[in-house]
Short mmCIF file of C-alpha atoms in Angstrom, two decimals:
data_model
loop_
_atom_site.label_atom_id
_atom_site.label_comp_id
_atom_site.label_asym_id
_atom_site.label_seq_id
_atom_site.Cartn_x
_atom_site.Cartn_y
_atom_site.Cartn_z
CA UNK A 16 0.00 0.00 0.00
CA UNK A 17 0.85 3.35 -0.61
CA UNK A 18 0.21 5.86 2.14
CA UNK A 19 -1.18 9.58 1.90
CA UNK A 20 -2.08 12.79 3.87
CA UNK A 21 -4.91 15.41 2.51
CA UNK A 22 -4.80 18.54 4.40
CA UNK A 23 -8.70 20.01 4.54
CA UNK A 24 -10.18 23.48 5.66
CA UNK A 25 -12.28 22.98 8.57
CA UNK A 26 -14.69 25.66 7.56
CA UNK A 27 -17.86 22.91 6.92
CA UNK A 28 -17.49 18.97 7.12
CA UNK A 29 -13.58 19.09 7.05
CA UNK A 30 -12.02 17.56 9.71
CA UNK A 31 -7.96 18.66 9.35
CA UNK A 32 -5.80 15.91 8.14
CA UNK A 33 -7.04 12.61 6.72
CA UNK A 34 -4.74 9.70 5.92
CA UNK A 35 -5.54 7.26 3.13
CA UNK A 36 -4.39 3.74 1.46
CA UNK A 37 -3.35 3.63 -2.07
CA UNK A 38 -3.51 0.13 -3.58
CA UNK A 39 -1.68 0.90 -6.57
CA UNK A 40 -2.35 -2.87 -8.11
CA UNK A 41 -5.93 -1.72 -8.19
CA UNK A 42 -5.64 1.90 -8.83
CA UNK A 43 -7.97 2.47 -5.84
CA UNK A 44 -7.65 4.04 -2.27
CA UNK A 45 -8.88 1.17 -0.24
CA UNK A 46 -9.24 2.89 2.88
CA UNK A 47 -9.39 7.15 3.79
CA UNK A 48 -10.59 8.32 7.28
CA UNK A 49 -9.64 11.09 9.52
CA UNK A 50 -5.86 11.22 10.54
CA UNK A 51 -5.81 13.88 12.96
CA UNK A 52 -8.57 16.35 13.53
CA UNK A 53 -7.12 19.82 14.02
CA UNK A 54 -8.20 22.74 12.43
CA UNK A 55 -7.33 24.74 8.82
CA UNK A 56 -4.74 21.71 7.88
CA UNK A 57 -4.91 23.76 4.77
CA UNK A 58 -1.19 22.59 3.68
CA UNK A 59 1.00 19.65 5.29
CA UNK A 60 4.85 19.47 4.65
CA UNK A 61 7.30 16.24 5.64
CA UNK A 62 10.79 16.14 6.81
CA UNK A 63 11.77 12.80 6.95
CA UNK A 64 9.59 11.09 9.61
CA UNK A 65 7.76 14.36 10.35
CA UNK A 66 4.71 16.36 9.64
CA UNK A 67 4.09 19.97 9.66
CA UNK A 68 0.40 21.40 8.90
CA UNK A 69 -0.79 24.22 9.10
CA UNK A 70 -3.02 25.59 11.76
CA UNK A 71 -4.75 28.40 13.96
CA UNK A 72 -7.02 28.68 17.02
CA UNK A 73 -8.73 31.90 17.83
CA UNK A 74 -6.43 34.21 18.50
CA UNK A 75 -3.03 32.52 17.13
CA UNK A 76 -1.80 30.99 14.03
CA UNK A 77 1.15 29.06 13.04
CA UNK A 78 2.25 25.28 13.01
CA UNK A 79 1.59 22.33 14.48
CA UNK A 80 4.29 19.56 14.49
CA UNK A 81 4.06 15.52 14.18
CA UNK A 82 5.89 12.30 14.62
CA UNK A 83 4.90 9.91 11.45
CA UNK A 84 5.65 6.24 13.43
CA UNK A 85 6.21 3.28 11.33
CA UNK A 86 2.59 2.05 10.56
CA UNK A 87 2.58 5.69 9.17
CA UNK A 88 0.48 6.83 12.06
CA UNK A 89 0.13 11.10 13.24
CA UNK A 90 1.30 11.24 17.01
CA UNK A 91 1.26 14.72 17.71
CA UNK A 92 4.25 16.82 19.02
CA UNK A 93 3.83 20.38 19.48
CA UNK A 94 2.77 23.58 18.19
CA UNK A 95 4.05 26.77 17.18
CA UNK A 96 1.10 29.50 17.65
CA UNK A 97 3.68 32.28 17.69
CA UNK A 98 1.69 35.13 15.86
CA UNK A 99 -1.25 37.03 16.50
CA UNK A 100 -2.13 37.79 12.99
CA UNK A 101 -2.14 35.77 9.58
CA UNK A 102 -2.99 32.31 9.19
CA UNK A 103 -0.68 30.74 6.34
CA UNK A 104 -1.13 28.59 3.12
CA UNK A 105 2.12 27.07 2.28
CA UNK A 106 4.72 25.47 4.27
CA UNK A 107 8.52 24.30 3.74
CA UNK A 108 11.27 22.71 5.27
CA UNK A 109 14.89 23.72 4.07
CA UNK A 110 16.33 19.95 3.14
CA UNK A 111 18.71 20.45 5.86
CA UNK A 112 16.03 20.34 7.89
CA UNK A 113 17.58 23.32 9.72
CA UNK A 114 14.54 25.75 8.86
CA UNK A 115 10.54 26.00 8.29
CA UNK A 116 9.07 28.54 5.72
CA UNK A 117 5.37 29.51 5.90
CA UNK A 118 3.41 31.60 3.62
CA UNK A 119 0.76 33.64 4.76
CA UNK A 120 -1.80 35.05 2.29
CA UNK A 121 -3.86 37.17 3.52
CA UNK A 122 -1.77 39.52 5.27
CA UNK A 123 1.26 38.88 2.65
CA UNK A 124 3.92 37.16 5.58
CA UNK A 125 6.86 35.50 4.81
CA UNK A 126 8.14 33.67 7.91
CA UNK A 127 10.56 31.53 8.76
CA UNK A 128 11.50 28.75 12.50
CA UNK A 129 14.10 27.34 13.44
CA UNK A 130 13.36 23.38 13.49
CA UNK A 131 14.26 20.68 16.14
CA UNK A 132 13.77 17.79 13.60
CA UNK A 133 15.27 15.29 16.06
CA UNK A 134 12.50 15.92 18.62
CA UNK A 135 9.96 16.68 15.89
CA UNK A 136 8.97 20.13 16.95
CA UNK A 137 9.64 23.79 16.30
CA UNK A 138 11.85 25.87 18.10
CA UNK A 139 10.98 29.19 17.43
CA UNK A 140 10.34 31.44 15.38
CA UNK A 141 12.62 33.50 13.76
CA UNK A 142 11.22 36.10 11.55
CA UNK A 143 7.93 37.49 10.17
CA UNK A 144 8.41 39.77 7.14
CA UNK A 145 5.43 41.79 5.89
CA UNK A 146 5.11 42.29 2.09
CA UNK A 147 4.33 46.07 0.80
CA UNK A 148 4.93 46.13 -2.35
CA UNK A 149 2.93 48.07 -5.18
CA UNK A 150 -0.12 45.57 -6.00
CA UNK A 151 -1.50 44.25 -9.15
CA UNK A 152 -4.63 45.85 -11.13
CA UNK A 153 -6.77 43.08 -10.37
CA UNK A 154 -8.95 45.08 -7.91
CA UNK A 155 -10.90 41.38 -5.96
CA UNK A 156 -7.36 39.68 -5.44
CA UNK A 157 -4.24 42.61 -5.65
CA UNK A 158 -5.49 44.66 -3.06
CA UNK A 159 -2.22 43.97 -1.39
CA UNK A 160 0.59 41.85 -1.11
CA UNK A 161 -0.25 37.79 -0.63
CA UNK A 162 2.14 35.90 -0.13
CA UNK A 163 1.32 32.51 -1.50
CA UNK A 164 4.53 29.98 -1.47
CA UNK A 165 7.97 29.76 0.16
CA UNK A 166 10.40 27.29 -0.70
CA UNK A 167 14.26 26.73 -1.43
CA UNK A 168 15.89 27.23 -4.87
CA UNK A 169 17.34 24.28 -6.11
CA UNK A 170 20.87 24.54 -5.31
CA UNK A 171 19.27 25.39 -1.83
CA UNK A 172 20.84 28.99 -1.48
CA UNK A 173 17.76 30.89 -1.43
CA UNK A 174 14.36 30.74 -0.68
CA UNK A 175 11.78 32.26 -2.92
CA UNK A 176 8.38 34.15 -1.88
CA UNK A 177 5.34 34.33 -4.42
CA UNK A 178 3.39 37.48 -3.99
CA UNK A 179 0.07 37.12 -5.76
CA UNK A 180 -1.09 40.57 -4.85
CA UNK A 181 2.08 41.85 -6.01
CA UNK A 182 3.14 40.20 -9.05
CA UNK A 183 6.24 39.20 -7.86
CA UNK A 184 8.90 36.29 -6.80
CA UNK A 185 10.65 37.64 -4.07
CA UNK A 186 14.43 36.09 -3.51
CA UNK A 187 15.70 35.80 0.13
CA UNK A 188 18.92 35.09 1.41
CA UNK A 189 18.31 33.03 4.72
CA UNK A 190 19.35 31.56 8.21
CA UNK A 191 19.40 32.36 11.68
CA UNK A 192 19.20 35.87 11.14
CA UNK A 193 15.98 35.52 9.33
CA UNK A 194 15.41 36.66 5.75
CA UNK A 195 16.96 39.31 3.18
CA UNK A 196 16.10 40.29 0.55
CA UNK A 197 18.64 39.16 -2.68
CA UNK A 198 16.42 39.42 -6.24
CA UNK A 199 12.95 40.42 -7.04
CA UNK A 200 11.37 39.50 -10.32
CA UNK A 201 8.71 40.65 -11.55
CA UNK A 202 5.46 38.99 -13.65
CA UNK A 203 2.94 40.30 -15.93
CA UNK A 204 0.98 42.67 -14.34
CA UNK A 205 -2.29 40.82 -13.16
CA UNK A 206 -0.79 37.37 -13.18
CA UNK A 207 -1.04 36.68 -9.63
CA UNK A 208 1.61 34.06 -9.49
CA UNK A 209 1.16 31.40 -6.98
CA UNK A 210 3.24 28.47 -6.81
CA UNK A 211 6.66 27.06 -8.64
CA UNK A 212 7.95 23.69 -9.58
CA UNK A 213 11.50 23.17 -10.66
CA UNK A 214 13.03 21.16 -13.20
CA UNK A 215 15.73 18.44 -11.64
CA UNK A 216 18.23 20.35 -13.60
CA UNK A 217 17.78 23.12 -11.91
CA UNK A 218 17.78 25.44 -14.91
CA UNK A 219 14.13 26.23 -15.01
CA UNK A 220 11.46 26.91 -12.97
CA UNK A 221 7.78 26.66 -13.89
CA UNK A 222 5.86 29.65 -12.18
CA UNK A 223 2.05 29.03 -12.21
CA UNK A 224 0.01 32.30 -12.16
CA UNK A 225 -3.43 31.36 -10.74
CA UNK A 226 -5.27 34.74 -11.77
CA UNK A 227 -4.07 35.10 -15.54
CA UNK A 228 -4.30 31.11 -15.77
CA UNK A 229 -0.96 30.65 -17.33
CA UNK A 230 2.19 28.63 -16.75
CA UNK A 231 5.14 30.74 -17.54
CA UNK A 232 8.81 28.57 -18.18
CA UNK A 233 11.27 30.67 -16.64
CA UNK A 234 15.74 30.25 -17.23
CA UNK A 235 16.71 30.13 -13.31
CA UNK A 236 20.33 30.89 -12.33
CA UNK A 237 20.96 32.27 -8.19
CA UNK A 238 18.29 33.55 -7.32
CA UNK A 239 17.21 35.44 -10.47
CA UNK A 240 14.21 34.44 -12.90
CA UNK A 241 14.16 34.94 -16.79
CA UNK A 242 10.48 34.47 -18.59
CA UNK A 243 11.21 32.12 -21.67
CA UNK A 244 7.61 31.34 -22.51
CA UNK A 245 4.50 31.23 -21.13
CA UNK A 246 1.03 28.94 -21.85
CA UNK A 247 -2.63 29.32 -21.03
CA UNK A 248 -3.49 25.89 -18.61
CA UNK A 249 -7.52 26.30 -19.55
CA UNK A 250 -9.25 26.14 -23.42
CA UNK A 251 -9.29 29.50 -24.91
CA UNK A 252 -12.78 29.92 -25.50
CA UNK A 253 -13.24 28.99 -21.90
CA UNK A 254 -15.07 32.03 -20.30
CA UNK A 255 -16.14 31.13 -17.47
CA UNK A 256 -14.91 31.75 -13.94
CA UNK A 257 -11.74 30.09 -13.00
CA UNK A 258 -8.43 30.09 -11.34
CA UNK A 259 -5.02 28.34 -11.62
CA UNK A 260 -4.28 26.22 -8.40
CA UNK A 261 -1.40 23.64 -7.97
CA UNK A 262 1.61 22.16 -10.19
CA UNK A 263 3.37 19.21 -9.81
CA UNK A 264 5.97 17.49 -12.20
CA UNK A 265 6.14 13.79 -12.72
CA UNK A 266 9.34 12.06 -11.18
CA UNK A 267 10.47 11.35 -14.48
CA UNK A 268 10.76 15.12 -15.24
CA UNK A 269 8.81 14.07 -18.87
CA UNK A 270 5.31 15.81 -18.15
CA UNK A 271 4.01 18.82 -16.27
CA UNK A 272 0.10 18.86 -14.46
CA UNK A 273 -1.57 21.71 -13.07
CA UNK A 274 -4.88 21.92 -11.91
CA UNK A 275 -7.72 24.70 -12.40
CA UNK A 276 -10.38 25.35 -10.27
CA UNK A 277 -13.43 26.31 -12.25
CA UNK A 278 -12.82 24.56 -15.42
CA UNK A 279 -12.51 21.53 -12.92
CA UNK A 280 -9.29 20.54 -14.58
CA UNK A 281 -5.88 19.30 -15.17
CA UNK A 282 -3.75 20.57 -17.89
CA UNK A 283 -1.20 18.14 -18.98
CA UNK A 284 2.15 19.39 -20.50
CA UNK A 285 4.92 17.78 -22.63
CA UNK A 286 8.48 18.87 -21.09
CA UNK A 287 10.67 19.49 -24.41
CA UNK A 288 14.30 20.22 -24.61
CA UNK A 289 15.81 19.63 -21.32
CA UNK A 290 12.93 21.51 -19.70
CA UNK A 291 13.29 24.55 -21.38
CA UNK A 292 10.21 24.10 -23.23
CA UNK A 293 6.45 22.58 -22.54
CA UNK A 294 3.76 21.62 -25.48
CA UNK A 295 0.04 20.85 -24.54
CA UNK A 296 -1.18 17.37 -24.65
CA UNK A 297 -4.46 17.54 -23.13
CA UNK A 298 -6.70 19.27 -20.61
CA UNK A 299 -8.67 16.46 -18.23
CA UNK A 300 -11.69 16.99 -16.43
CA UNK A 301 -10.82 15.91 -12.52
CA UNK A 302 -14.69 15.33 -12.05
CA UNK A 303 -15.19 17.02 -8.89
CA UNK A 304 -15.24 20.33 -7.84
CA UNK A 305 -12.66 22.79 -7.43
CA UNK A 306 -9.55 20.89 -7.51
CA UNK A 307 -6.87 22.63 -5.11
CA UNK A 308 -4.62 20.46 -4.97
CA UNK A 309 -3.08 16.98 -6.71
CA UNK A 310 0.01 15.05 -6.25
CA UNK A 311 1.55 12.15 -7.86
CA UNK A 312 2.78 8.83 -6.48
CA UNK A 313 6.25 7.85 -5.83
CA UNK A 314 5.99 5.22 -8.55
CA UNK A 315 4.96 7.55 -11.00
CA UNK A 316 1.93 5.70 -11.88
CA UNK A 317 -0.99 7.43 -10.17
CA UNK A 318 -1.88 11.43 -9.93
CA UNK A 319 -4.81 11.82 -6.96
CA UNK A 320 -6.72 14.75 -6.99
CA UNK A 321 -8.41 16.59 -4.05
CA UNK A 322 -11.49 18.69 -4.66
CA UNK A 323 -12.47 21.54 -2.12
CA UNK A 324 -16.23 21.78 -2.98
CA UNK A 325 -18.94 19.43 -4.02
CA UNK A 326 -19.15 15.95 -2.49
CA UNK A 327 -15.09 16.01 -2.29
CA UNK A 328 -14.60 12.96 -3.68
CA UNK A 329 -10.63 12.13 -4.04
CA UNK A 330 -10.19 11.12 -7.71
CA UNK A 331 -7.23 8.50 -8.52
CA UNK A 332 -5.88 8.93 -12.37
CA UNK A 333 -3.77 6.61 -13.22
CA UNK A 334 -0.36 8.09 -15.44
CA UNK A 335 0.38 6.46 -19.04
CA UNK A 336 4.00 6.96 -18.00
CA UNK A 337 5.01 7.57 -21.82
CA UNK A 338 2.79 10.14 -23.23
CA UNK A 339 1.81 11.59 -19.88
CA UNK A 340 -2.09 11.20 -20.08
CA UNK A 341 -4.87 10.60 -16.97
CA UNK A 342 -7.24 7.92 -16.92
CA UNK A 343 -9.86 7.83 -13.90
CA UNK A 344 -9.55 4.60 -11.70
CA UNK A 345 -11.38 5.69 -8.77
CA UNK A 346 -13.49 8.20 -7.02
CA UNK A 347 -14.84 5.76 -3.71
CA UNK A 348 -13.57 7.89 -1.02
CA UNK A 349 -14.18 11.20 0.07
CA UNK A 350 -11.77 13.94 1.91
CA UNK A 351 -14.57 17.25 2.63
CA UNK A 352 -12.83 20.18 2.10
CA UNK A 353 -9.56 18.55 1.12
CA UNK A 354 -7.06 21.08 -0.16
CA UNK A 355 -3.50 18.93 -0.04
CA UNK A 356 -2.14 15.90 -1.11
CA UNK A 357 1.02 14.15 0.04
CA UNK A 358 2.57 10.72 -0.24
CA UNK A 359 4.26 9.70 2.63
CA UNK A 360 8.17 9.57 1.28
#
């Protein structure tokens, strides 16, 4: 079996995190049921045999911290509540497993904690930093700065910050210190950029922007971004409401998938030339609604898909590893308000 976490809201059925079964013989998740109920899991990160989620109470937000023990169980090990102000929707560890990043959207935070990863828990933390930049001209979402990712560059020198309400990737120098800035780049205004994925190379980086609903292939080289081309991730004649949400590259580095919420989607892209390039193969309905967040399997073989609204049904697609497309194997369980997806490494 292959073992999973979905992170949820807690906003309506949700109950935090939920831990499933993957029987990847069958292409089905035998079993799903509720992992750890804590509230607005809304994104789970590992670090070897720990988990980090997401969370807030009341008054506080920040992290909470688990042990994963070998039947791939959630004992739980602390919390981090350290601010009064910002709840977050992205998390990192640095692979040294030295450091924690955490994105926080709605008041545009970039933060960073020191970790204990031996005793599973967080020591502090060491620095907020509050985004005010100039925002974008897309009045509902650019208001102001979001922050909506933070994670290392590849050669693990830098970590990046993705303003949506800014149009901008934000470079930091970090450490114990905390965070300065080295590079900003900037995107097309109204793009709202939200999350990247890097090639193994480490010479590109794929920059989803979830207003404009584009993927843009950007040259990467420390710490500074280079647009190369970019590519719409919905039909053209599609009109309707919708919004770019998460990216993922297979482990083979042959095929990139992002998913769109609205369209109910997954675009599927061919990775040409060393990863300098990507050519559309196909656009698959997920059929569910509002499909935050995907991931694929270890094995390559399976992409599972975890819809926000609706009935939340978890949809298992299993990967033609050669030309990249999705066929639906199985929609039997259900994660309410499920908003992440990760296999258990």
């Amino acid at each position: 079996m292959t073992k999973g976490f979905i992170g949820s809201y807690t906003k309506k059925d949700g109950k935090g995190i939920y831990q499933f079964n993957l029987d990847e013989d069958k292409g089905v998740i035998e079993t799903l049921e509720t992992g750890y109920e804590i509230n607005a899991s809304t994104y789970l990160a590992q670090y070897e045999d720990m988990l980090i989620a997401i969370t807030k109470n009341d008054e506080r937000a920040g992290l909470a911290t688990f042990k994963i023990n070998d039947e791939g169980v959630l004992e739980k090990t602390g919390e981090a509540l350290e601010s009064f102000k910002g709840s977050g929707c992205y998390v990192s560890v640095s692979p040294d497993g030295q450091y924690v990043f955490e994105a926080v959207y709605g008041d545009g935070i970039a933060r960073i904690y020191e970790l204990d990863a031996q005793n599973h828990q967080i020591k502090k933390l060491i620095k907020e930093v509050y985004h005010e930049y100039d925002h974008g001209p897309n009045v509902d979402r650019q208001e102001q700065s979001h922050v909506h990712y933070m994670d290392v560059t590849p050669e693990q020198k830098y970590v990046v910050a993705v303003d949506l309400g800014a149009d901008l990737l934000v470079t930091y120098h970090y450490g114990k210190k905390g965070l300065e800035v080295a590079h900003r780049t900037s995107l097309e205004p109204g793009d709202g950029p939200r999350h990247i994925e890097y090639h193994q190379n480490g010479q590109y980086a794929y920059v989803v922007n979830e207003l404009s609903n584009t993927v843009v292939v950007m040259a990467y080289e420390d710490g500074r971004f280079n647009a190369i081309e970019r590519h719409l991730t919905i039909p053209e004649d599609f009109l309707h409401p919708t919004k770019l949400a998460a990216v993922h590259l297979s482990k083979d580095q042959k095929y990139l998938y992002i998913s769109n919420r609205g369209h109910d989607s997954i675009a599927i892209f061919k990775v040409l030339d060393n990863g300098r390039h990507l050519e559309l193969v196909d656009i698959v309905s997920t059929q569910g609604e509002f499909p935050r967040d995907f991931n694929i399997s270890e094995s390559d073989r399976y992409l599972v898909v975890a819809h926000q609204e609706g009935d939340s049904r978890v949809s298992v697609f299993e990967r033609d590893i050669e030309n990249g497309t999705l066929t639906l194997r199985d929609q039997s369980q259900v994660a309410p308000e499920g908003v992440c997806v990760q296999f258990i490494k």
